[in-house]
mmCIF file of C-alpha atoms in Angstrom:
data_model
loop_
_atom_site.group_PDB
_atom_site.id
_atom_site.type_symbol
_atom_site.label_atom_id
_atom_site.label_comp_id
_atom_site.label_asym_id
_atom_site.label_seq_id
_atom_site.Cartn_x
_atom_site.Cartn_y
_atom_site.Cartn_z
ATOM 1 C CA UNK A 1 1.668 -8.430 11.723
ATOM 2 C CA UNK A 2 3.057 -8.077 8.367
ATOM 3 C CA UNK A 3 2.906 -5.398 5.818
ATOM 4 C CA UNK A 4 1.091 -7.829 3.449
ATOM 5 C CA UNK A 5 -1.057 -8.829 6.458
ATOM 6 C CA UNK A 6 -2.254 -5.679 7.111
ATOM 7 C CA UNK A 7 -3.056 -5.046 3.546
ATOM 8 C CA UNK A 8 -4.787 -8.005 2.916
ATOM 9 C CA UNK A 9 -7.139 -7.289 5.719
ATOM 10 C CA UNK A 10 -7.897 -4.248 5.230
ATOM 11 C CA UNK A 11 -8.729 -4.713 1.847
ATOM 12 C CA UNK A 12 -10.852 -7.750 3.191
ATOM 13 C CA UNK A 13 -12.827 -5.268 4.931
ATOM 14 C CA UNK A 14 -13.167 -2.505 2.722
ATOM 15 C CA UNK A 15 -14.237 -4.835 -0.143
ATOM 16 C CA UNK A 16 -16.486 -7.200 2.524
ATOM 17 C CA UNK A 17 -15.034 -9.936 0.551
ATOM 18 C CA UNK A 18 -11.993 -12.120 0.366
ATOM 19 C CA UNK A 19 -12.769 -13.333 -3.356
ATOM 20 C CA UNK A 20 -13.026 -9.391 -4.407
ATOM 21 C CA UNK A 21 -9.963 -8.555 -2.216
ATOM 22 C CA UNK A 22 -7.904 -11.488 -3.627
ATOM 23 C CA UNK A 23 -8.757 -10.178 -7.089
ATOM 24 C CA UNK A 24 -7.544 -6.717 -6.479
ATOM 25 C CA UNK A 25 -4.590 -7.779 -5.176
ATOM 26 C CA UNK A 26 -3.696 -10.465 -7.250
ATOM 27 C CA UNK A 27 -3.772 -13.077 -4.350
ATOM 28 C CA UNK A 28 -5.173 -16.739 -4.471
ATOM 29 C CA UNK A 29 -8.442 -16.490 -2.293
ATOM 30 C CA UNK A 30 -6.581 -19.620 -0.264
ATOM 31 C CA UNK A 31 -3.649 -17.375 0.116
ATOM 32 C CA UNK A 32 -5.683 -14.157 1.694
ATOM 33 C CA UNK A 33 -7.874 -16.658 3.591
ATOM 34 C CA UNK A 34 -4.874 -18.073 5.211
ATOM 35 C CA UNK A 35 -3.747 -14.857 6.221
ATOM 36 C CA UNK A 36 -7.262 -14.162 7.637
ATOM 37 C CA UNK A 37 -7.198 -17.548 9.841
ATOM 38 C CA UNK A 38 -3.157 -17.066 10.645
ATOM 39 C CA UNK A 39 -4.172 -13.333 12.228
ATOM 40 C CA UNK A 40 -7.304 -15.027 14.132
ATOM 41 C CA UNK A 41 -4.723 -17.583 15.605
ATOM 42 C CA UNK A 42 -2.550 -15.041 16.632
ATOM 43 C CA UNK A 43 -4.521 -12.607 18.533
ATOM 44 C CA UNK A 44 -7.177 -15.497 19.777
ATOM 45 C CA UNK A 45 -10.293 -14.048 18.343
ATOM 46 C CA UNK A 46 -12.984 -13.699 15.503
ATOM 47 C CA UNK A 47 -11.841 -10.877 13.419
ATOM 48 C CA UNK A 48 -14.449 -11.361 10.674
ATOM 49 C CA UNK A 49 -17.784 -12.492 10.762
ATOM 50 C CA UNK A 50 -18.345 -14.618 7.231
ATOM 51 C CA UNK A 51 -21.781 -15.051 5.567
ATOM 52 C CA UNK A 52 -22.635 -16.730 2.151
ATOM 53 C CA UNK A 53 -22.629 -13.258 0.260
ATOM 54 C CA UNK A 54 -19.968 -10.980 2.696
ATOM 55 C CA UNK A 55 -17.311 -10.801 5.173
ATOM 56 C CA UNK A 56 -18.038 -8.133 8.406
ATOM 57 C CA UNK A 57 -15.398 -6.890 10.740
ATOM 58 C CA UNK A 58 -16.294 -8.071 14.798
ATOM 59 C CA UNK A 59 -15.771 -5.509 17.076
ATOM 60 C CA UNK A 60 -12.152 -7.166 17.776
ATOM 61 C CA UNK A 61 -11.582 -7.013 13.935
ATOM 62 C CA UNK A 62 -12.460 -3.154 13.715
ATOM 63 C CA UNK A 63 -9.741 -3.029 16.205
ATOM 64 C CA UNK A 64 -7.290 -4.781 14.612
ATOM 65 C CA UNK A 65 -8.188 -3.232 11.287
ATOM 66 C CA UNK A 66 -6.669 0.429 13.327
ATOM 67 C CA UNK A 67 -3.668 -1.015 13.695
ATOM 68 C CA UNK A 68 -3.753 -2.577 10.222
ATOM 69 C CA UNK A 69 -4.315 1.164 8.871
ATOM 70 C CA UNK A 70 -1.630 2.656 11.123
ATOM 71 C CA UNK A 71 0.728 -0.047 9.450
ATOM 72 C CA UNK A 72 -0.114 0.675 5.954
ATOM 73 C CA UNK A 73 -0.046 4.518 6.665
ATOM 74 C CA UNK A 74 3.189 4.255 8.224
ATOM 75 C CA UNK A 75 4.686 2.619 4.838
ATOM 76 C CA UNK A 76 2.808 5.530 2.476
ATOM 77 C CA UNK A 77 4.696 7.883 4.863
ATOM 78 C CA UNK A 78 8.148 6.143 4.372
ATOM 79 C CA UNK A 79 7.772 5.628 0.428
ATOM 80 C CA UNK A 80 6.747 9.585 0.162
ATOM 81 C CA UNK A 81 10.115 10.080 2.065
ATOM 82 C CA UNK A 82 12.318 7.629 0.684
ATOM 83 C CA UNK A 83 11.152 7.229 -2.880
ATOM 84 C CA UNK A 84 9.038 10.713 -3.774
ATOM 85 C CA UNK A 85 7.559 11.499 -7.192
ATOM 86 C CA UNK A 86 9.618 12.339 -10.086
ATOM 87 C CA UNK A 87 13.081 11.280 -8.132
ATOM 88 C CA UNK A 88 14.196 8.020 -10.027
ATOM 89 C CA UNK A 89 12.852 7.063 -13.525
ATOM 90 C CA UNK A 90 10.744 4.070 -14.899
ATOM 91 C CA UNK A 91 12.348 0.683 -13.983
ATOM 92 C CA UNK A 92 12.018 -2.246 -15.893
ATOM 93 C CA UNK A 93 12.935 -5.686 -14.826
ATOM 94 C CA UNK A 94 12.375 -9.081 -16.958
ATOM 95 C CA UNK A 95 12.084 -12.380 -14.429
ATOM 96 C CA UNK A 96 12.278 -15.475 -15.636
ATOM 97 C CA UNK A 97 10.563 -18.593 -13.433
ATOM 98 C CA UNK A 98 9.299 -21.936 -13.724
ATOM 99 C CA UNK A 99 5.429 -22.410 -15.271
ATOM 100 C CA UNK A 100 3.098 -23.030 -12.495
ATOM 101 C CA UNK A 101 5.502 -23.181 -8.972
ATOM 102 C CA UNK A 102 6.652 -20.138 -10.196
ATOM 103 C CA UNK A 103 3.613 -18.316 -10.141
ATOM 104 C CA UNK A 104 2.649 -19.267 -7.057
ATOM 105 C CA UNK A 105 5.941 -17.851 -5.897
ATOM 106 C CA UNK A 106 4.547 -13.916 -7.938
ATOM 107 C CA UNK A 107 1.395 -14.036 -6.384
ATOM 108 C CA UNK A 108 3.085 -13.885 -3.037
ATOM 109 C CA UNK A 109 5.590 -11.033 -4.446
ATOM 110 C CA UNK A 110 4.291 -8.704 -6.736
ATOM 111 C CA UNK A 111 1.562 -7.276 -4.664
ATOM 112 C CA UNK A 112 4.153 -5.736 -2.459
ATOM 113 C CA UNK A 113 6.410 -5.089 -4.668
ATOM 114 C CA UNK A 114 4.308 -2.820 -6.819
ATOM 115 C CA UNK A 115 3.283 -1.323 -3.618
ATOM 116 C CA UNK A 116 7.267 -0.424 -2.764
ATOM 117 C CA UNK A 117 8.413 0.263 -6.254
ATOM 118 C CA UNK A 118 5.077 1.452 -8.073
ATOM 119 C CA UNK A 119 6.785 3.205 -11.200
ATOM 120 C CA UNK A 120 8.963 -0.619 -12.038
ATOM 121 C CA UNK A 121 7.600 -2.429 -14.856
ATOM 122 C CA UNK A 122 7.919 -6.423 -14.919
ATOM 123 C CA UNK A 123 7.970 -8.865 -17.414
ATOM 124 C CA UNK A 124 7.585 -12.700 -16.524
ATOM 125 C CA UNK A 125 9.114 -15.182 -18.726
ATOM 126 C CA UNK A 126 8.262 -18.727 -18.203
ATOM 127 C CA UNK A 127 10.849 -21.359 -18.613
ATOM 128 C CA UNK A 128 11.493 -24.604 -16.836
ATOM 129 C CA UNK A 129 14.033 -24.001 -14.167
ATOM 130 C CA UNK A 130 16.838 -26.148 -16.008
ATOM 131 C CA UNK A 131 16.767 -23.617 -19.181
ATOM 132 C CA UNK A 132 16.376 -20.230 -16.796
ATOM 133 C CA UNK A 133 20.331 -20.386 -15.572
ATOM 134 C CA UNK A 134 21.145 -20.247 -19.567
ATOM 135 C CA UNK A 135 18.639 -17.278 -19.616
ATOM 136 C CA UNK A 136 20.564 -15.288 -17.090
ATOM 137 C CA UNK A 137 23.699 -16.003 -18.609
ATOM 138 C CA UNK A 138 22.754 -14.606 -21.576
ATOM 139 C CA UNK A 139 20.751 -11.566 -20.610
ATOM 140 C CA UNK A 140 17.254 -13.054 -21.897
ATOM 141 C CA UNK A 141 16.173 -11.982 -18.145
ATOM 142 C CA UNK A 142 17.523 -9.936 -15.880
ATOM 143 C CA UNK A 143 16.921 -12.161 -12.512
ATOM 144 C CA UNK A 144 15.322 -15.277 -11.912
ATOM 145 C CA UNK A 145 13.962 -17.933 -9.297
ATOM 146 C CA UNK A 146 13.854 -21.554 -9.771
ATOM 147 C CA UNK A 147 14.783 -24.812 -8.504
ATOM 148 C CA UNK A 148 17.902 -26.741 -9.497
ATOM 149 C CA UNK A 149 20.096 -29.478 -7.654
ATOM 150 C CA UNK A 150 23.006 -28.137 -9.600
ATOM 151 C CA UNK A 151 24.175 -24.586 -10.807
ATOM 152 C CA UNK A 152 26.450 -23.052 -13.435
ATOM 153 C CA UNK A 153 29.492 -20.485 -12.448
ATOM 154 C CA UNK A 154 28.490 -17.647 -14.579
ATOM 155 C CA UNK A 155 25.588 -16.336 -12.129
ATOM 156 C CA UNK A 156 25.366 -15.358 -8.643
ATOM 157 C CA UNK A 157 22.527 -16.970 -6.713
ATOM 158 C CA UNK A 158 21.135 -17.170 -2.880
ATOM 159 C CA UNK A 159 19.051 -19.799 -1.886
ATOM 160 C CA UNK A 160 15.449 -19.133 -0.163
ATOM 161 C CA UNK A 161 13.616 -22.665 0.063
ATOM 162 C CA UNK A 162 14.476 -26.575 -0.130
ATOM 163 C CA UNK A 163 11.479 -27.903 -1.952
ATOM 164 C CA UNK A 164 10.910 -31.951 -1.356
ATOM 165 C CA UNK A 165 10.507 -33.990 -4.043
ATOM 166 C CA UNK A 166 7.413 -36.431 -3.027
ATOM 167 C CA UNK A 167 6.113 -39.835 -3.728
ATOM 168 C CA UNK A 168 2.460 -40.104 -4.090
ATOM 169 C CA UNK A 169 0.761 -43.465 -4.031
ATOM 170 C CA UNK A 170 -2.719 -43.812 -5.174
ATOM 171 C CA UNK A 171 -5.902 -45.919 -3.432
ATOM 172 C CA UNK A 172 -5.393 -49.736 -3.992
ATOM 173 C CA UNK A 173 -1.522 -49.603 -3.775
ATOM 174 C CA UNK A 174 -0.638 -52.090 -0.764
ATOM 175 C CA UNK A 175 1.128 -48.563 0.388
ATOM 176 C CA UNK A 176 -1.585 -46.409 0.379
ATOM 177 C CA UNK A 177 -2.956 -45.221 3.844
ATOM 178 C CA UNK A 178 -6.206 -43.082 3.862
ATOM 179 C CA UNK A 179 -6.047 -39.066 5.055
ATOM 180 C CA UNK A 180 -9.406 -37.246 6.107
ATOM 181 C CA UNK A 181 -7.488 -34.815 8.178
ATOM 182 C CA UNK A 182 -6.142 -31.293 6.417
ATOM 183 C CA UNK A 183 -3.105 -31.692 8.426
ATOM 184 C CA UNK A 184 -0.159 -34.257 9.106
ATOM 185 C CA UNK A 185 3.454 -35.294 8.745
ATOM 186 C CA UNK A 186 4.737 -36.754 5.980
ATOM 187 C CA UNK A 187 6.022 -40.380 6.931
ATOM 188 C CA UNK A 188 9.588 -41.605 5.058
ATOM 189 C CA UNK A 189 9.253 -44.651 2.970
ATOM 190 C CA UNK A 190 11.361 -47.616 5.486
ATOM 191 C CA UNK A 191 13.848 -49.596 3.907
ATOM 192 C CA UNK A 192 11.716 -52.683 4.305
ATOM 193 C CA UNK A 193 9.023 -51.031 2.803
ATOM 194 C CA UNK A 194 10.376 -50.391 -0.336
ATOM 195 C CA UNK A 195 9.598 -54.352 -2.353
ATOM 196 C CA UNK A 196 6.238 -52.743 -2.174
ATOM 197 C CA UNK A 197 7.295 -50.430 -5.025
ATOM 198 C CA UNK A 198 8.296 -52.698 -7.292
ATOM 199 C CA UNK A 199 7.174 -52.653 -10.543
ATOM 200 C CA UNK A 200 4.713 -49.674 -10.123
ATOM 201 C CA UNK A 201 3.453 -47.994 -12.768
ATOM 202 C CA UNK A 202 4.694 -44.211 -12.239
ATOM 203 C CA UNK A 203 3.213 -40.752 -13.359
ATOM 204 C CA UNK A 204 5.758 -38.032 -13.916
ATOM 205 C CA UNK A 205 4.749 -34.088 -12.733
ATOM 206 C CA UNK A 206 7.770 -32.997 -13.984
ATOM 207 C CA UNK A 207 10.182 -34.826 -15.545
ATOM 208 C CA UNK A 208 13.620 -33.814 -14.462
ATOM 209 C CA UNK A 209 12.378 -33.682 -11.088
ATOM 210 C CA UNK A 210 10.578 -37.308 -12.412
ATOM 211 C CA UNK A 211 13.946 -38.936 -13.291
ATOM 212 C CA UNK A 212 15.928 -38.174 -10.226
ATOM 213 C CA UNK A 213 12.888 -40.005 -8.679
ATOM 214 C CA UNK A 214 13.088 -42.807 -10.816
ATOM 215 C CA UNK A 215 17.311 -42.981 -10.899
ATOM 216 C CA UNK A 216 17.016 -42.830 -6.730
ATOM 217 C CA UNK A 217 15.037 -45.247 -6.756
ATOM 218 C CA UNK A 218 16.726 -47.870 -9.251
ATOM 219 C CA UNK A 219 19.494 -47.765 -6.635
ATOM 220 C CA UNK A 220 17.491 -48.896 -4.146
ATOM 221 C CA UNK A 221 17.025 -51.833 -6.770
ATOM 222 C CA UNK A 222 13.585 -50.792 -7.614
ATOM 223 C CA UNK A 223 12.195 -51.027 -11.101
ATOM 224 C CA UNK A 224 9.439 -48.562 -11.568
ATOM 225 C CA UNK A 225 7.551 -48.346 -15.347
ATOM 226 C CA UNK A 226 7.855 -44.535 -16.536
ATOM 227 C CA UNK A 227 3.954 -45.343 -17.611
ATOM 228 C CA UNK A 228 2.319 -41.127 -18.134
ATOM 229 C CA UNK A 229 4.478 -37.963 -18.807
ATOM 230 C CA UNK A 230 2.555 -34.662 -17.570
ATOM 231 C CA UNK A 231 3.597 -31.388 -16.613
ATOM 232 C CA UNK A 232 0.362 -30.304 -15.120
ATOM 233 C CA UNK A 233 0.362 -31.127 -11.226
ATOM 234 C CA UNK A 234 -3.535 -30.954 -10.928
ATOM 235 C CA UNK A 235 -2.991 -33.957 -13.248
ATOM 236 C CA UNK A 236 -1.040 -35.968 -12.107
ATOM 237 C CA UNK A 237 -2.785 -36.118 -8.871
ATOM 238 C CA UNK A 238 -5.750 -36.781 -10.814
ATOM 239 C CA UNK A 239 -4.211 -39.565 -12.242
ATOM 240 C CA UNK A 240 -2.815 -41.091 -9.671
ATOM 241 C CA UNK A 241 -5.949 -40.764 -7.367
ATOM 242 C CA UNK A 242 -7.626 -43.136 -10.384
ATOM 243 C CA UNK A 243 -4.610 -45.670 -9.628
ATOM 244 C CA UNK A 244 -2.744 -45.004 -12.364
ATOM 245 C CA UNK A 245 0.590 -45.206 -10.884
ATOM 246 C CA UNK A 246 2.603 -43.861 -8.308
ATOM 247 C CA UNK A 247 3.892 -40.470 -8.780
ATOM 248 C CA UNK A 248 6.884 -37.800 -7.698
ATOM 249 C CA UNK A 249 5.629 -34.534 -6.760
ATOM 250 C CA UNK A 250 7.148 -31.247 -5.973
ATOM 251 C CA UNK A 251 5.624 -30.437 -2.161
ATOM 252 C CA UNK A 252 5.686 -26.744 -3.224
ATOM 253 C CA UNK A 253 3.263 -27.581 -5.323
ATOM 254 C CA UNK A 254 0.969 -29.543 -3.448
ATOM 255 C CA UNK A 255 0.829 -26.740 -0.751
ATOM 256 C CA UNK A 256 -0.613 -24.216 -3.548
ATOM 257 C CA UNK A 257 -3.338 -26.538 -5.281
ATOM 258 C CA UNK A 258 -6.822 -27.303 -4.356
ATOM 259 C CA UNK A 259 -7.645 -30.915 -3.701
ATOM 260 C CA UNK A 260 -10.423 -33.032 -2.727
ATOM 261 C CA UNK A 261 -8.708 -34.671 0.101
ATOM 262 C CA UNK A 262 -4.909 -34.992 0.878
ATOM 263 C CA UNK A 263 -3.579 -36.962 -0.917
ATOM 264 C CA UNK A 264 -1.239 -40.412 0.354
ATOM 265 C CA UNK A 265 2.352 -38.881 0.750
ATOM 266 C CA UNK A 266 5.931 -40.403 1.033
ATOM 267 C CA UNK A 267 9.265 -39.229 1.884
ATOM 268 C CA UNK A 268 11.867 -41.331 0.617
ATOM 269 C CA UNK A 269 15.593 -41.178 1.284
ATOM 270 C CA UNK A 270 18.042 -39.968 4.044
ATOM 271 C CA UNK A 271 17.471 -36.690 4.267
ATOM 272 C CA UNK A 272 14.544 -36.962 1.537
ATOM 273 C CA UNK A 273 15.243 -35.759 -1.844
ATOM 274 C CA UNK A 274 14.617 -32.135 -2.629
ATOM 275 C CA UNK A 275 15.689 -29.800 -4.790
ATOM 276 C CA UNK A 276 16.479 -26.105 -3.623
ATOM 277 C CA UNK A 277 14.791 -22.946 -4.717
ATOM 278 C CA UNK A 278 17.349 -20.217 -5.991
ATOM 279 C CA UNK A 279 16.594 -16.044 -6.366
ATOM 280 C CA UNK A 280 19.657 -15.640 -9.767
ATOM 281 C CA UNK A 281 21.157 -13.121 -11.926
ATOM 282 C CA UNK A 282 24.642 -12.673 -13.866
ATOM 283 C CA UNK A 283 27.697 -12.776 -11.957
ATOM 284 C CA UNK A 284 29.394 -9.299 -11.414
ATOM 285 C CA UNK A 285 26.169 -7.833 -12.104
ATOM 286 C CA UNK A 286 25.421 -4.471 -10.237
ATOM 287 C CA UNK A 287 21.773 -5.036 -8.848
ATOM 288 C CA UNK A 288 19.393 -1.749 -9.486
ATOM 289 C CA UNK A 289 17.511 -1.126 -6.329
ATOM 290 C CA UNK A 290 14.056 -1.992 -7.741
ATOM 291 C CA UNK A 291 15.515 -5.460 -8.705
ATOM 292 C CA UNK A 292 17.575 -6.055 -5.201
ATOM 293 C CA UNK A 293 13.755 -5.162 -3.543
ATOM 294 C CA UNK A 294 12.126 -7.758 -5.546
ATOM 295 C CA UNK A 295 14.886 -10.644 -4.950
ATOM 296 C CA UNK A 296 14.442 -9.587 -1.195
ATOM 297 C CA UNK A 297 11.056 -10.127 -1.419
ATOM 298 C CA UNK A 298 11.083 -13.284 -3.294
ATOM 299 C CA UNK A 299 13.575 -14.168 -0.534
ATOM 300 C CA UNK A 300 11.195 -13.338 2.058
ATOM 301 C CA UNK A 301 8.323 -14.573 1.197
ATOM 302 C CA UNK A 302 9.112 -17.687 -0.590
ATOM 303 C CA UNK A 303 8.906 -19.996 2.773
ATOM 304 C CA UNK A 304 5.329 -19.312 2.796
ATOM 305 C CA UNK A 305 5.004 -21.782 -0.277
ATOM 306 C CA UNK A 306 5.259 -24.411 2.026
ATOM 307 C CA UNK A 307 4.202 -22.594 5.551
ATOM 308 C CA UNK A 308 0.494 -23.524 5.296
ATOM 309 C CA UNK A 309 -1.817 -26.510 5.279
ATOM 310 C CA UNK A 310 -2.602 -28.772 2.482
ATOM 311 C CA UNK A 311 -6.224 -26.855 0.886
ATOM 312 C CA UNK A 312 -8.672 -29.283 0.802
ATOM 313 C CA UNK A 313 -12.015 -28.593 -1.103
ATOM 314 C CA UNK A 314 -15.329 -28.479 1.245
#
């Protein structure tokens, strides 16, 4: 059991409510109901019973919810120690990450680290990740996380995730294979496979991420049509679930938004293309210790992005 775990059910509790406790925390509801099933898994047992209108703790779950306290009393104790009133001033730290995988990646981080460095003050600063190594090498933000094949020499970085880039193919495609489970593996795209691509009309989610897609696959001899430009993932799944095109899709992403059924997935290449998720700031730069607790954190809990099932509407 985590810190975060043990906060998120407790809060669960005391609110009788994962919508009410994923508001206070500024958590997805998917995120703290996740947590909810993962600690069920774990110890084998029905922690919370769940009605229409509230969430009760089982006998078993008032148990667990002891240990859950202990936890969270055990970190007030160490923060009093460590980090008392009055002993360090205000801190004040300006990220910079990616619109929409990059606030996935804060809702998983600032809860906890507003809990371990309550008087820091942060500032998000949305960029696309190609433009956010220029902002740390400039001192527009003081750290950042994003996603880049390549990176410049002026910043020091350390890598937490390798995000795959997918290819989605929509209903009607002589590709497509139908998915009414919330779980499987993502099959790679055979060589003998790949005629079948030919010519496809393609939707871009993001479109640096788009044409590395589209260059891979002109190697392969494939000539896709760059049909729809979006930046909005929800979209382009949309889109391509009308068979509009196939489309290339960031699996972080598809982890952390709610869809009607999974949707038709490919891997392609040898290992498959990604693109790997950096935690950045200048080179040289002396980290405060509010800012080296947040890139820990981001660090830490940035696996979880992809840890969990596809979320699949009822």
């Amino acid at each position: 059991m985590t810190f975060t775990e043990a906060r998120c059910f407790a809060m669960v509790v005391e609110q009788r409510s994962i919508t009410k406790a994923a508001q206070i925390l500024n958590y997805t509801q998917p995120y703290i109901s996740k947590i909810i099933a993962r600690a069920e898994a774990e110890t084998g047992c029905v922690l919370l019973n769940r009605s229409r209108h509230s969430c009760q703790p089982t006998s078993t779950g008032l148990r667990y919810l002891e240990y859950c306290q202990r936890i969270l009393a055990l970190h007030q104790e160490f923060q009093e120690e460590f980090h008392p009133a009055g002993q360090s001033g205000n801190c004040r730290i300006v990220i910079g990450v990616p619109p929409t995988r990059g606030s996935y990646l804060l809702q998983l981080v600032l809860g906890d680290f507003q809990a371990a460095c309550p008087r820091a003050h942060v500032t998000v600063v949305e960029a696309h990740s190609k433009e956010l190594p220029g902002y740390i090498e400039k001192g527009t933000v003081d750290m950042a996380a994003f996603s880049s094949p390549t990176l410049p020499a002026g910043i020091s970085c350390e890598a937490f995730l390798d995000d795959r880039i997918l290819m989605m193919i929509p209903p009607g495609h002589p590709l497509y294979f139908h998915i009414d489970c919330k779980q499987y593996t993502v099959p790679i795209l055979e060589p003998h496979m790949y005629r079948l691509l030919d010519h496809s009309s393609f939707v871009s989610a993001d479109t640096p991420r788009s044409i590395r897609m589209l260059n891979y696959l002109e190697t392969l001899g494939i000539r896709c049509r760059d049909a729809i430009r979006t930046r909005n993932a929800l979209l382009t799944h949309q889109l391509c679930e009308q068979g509009l095109g196939i489309a290339a899709v960031m699996e972080v992403t598809l982890h952390n938004i709610t869809m009607r059924e999974v949707p038709c997935l490919y891997q392609i290449g040898t290992p498959p293309l990604k693109e790997t998720w950096y935690v950045a700031w200048q080179k040289q730069k002396v980290l405060t210790p509010a800012m080296s607790t947040l890139a820990h954190l981001i660090k830490e809990r940035g696996p979880a992005l992809i840890a969990n099932d596809f979320h699949v509407s009822p």
